[in-house]
CSV table of C-alpha atoms in Angstrom, one decimal:
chain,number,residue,atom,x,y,z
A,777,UNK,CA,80.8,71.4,140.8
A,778,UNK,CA,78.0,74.0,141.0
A,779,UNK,CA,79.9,76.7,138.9
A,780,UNK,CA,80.8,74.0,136.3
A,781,UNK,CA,77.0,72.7,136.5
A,782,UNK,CA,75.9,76.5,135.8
A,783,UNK,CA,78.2,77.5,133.7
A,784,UNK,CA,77.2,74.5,131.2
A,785,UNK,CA,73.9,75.3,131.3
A,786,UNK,CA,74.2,78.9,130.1
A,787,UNK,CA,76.3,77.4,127.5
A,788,UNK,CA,73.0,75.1,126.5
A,789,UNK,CA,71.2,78.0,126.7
A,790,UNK,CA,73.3,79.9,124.6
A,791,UNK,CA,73.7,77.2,121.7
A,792,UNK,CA,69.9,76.7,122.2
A,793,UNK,CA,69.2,80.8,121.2
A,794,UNK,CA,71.8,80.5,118.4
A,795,UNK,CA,70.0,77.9,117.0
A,796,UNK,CA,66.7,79.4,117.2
A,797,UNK,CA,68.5,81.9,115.9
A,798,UNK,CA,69.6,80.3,112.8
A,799,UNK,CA,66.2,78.6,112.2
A,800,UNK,CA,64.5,82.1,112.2
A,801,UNK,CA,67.2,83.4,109.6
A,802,UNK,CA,66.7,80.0,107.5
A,803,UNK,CA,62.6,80.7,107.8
A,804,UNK,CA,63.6,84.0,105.6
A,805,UNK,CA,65.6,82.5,103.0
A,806,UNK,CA,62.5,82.3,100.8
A,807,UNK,CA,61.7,85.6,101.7
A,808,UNK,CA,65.3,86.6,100.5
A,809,UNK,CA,65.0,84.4,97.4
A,810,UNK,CA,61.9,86.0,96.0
A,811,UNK,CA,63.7,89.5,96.2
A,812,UNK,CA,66.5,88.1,93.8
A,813,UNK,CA,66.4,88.9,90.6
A,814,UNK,CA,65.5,85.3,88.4
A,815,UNK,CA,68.1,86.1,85.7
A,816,UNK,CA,72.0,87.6,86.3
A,817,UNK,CA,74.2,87.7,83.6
A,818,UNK,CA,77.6,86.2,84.1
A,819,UNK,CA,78.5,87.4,81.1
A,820,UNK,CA,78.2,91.0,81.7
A,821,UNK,CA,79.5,89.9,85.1
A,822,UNK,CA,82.7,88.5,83.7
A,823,UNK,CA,83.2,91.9,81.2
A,824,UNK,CA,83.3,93.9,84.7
A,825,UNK,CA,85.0,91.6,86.9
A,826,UNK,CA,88.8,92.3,85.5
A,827,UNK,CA,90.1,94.4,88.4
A,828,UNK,CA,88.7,91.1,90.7
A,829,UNK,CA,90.8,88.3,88.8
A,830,UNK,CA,94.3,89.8,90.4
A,831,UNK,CA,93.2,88.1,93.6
A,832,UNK,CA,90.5,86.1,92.6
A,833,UNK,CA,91.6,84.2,89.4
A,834,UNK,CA,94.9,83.1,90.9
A,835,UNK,CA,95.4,79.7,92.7
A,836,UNK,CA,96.6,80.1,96.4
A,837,UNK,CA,96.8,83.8,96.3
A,838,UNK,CA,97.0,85.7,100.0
A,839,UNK,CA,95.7,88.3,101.3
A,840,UNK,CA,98.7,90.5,103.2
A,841,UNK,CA,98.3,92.6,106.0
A,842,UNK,CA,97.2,90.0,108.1
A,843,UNK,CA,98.0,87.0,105.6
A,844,UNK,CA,95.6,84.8,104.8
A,845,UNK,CA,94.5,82.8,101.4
A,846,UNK,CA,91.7,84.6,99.5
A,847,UNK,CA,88.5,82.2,99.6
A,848,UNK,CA,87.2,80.2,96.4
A,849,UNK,CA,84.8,81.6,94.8
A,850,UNK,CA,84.1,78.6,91.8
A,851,UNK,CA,80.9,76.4,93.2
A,852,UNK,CA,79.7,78.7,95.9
A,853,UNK,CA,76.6,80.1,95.9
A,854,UNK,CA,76.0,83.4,93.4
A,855,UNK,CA,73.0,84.8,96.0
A,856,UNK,CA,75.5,84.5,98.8
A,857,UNK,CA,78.4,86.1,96.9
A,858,UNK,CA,76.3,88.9,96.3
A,859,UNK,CA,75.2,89.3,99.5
A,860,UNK,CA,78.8,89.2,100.5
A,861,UNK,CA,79.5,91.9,98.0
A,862,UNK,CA,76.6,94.1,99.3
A,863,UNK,CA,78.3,93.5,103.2
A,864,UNK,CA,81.1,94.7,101.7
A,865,UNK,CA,79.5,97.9,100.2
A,866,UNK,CA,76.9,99.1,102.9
A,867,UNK,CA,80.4,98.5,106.0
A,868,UNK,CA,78.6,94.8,107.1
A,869,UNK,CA,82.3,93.5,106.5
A,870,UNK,CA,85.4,95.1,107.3
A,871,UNK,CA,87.9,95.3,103.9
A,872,UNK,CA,89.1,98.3,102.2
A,873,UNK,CA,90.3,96.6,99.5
A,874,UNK,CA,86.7,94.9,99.0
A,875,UNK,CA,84.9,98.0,100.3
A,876,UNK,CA,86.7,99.9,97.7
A,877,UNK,CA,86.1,97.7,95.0
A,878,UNK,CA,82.3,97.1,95.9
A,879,UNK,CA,81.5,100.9,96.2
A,880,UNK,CA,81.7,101.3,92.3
A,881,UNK,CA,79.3,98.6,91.9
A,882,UNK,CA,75.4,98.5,91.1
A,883,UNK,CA,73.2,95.6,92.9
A,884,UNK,CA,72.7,94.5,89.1
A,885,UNK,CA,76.3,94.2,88.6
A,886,UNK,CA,77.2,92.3,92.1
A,887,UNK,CA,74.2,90.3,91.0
A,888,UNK,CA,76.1,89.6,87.1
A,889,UNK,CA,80.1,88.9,88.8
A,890,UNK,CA,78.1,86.9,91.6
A,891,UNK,CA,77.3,85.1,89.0
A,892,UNK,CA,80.1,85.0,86.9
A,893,UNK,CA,82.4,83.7,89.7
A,894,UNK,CA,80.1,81.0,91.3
A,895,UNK,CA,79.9,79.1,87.7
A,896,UNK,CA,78.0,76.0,88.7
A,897,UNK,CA,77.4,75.7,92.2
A,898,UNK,CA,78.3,72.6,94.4
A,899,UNK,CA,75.5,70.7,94.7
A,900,UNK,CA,74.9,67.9,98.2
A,901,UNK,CA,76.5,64.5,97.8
A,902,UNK,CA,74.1,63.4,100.6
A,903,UNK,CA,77.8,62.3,102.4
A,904,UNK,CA,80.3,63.3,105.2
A,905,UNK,CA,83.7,62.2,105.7
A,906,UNK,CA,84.0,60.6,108.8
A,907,UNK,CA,82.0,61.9,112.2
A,908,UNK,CA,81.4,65.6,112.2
A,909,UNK,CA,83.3,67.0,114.9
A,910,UNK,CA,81.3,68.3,118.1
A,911,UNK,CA,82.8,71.7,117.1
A,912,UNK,CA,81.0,71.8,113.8
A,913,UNK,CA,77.6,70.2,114.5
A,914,UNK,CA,75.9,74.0,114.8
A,915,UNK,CA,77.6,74.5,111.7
A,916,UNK,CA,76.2,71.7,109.1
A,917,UNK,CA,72.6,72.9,110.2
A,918,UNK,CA,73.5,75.9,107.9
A,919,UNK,CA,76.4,74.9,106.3
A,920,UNK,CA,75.8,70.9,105.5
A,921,UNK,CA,77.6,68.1,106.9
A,922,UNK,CA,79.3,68.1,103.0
A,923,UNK,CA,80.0,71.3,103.4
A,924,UNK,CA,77.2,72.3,101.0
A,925,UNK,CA,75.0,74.9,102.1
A,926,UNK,CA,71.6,74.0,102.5
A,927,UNK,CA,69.8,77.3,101.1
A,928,UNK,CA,71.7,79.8,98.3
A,929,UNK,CA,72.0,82.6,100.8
A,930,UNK,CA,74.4,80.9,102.7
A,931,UNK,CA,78.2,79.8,101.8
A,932,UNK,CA,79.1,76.2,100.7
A,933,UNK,CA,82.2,75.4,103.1
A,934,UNK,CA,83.4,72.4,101.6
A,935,UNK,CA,86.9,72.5,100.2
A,936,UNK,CA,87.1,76.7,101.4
A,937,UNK,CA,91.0,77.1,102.4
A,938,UNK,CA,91.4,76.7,106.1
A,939,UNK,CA,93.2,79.7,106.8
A,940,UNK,CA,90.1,81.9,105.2
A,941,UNK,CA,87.5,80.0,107.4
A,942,UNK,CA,89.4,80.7,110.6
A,943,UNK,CA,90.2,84.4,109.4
A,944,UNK,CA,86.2,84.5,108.6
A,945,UNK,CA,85.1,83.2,111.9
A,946,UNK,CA,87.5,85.6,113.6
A,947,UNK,CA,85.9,88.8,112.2
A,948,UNK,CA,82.6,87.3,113.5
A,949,UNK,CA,83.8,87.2,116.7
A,950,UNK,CA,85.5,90.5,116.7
A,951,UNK,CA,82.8,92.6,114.6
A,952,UNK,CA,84.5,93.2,111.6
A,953,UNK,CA,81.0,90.9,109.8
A,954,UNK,CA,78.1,92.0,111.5
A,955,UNK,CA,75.6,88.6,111.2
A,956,UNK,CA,74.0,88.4,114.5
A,957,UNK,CA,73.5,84.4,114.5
A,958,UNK,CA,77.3,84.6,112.8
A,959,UNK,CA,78.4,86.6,116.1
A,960,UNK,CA,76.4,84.6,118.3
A,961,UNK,CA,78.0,81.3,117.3
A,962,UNK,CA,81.4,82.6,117.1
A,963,UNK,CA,81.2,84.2,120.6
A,964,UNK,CA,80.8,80.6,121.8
A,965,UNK,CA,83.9,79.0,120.0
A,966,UNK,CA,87.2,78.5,122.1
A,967,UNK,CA,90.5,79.2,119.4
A,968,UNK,CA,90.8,75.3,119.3
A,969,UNK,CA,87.0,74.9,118.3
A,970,UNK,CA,87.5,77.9,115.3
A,971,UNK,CA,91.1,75.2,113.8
A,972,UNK,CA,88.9,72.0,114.1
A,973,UNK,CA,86.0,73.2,112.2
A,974,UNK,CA,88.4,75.0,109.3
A,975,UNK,CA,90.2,71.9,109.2
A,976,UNK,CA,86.9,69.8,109.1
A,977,UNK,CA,85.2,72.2,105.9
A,978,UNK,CA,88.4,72.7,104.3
A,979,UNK,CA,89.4,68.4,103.9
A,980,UNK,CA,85.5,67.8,102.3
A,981,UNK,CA,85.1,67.0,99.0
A,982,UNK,CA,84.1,67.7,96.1
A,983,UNK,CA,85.0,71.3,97.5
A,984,UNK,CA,85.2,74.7,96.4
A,985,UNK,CA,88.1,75.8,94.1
A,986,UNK,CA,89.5,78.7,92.0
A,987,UNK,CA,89.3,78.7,88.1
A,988,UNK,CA,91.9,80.1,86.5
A,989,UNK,CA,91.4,82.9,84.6
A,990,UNK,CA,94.1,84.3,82.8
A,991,UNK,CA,92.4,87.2,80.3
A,992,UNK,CA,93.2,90.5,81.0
A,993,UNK,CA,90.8,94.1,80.8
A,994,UNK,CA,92.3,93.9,77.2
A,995,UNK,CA,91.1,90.3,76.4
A,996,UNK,CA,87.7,90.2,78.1
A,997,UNK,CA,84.5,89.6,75.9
């Protein structure tokens, strides 16, 4: 009874630090903000974003070698997507594919296709679907209990394909995303906690989803 007694209260403690954590990081989202740049250009972003519809523009499409479902990009958040391209560029996130495609990009242009592929973000419907699970109830404090994020700089959740978010969470865990509160959190999470808040984020709606976009290289304007 005293091990179990102990070892739940480092597991307070540790939630507690994560979540001061997460309050500091939230503290600099204005700080983040002001360094964006007030206008991008999705349509410049969409004129260089050709190589990035053959995963991107296609519904369901997977990821191989591991498999797993490329995330949404229509509704998220542009300043996150372009800090996601920038953690792609600078080795933050572990993707050759991504890391490749990233490296011949400016910040303007992440800043343009961020905001080409976001269209019109998901806004907060102010509602949940059912109880959050205990799993996810660090989560929503960043994330929103509708799976809307809360500030631009992080990612909306809602709607997200499952398998992504548990893939996502994963390289958290393991190192291949370097986000300290990210890393903190994940370290925390059981295999059964990672499928129960996937499946939670991923059932929420209105959610995330991937708009079609057929054109070619040859087509775009």
């Amino acid at each position: 009874m005293k091990g179990r007694g102990r070892r739940s209260c480092q597991h307070a403690v540790s939630i507690g630090v994560i979540a001061a954590l997460a309050a500091a990081a939230f503290a600099g989202v204005a700080a983040q903000e002001a360094a964006a740049p007030a206008h991008a250009d999705p349509a410049h972003g969409k004129a260089i974003s050709y190589t990035c519809l053959g995963c991107h523009g296609i519904d369901d499409y997977k990821n191989a070698y591991p498999m797993y479902s490329v995330p949404k990009l229509e509704g998220q958040n542009s300043e996150y997507l372009a800090v996601a391209l920038h953690g792609y560029r600078d080795g933050d996130r572990s993707h050759l594919t991504m890391h490749s495609q990233a490296s011949t990009l400016s910040d303007r242009d992440m800043d343009d296709i961020a905001a080409y592929f976001a269209g019109k973000p998901l806004t907060p419907t102010g509602k949940t679907r059912g109880s959050v699970p205990q799993a996810a109830t660090l989560c929503v404090s960043c994330h929103g209990q509708d799976g809307v994020a809360i500030a631009p700089m992080y990612p909306s959740l809602a709607g997200q394909h499952g398998d992504y978010l548990v893939r996502a969470i994963e390289e958290y865990r393991k190192g291949g995303r370097k986000n300290p509160v990210m890393k903190g959190f994940a370290a925390t999470l059981k295999d059964d906690d990672i499928q129960v808040i996937a499946q939670y984020f991923s059932r929420l709606t209105p959610g995330l989803s991937t708009e079609s976009r057929p054109y070619t290289w040859l087509t775009a304007r």
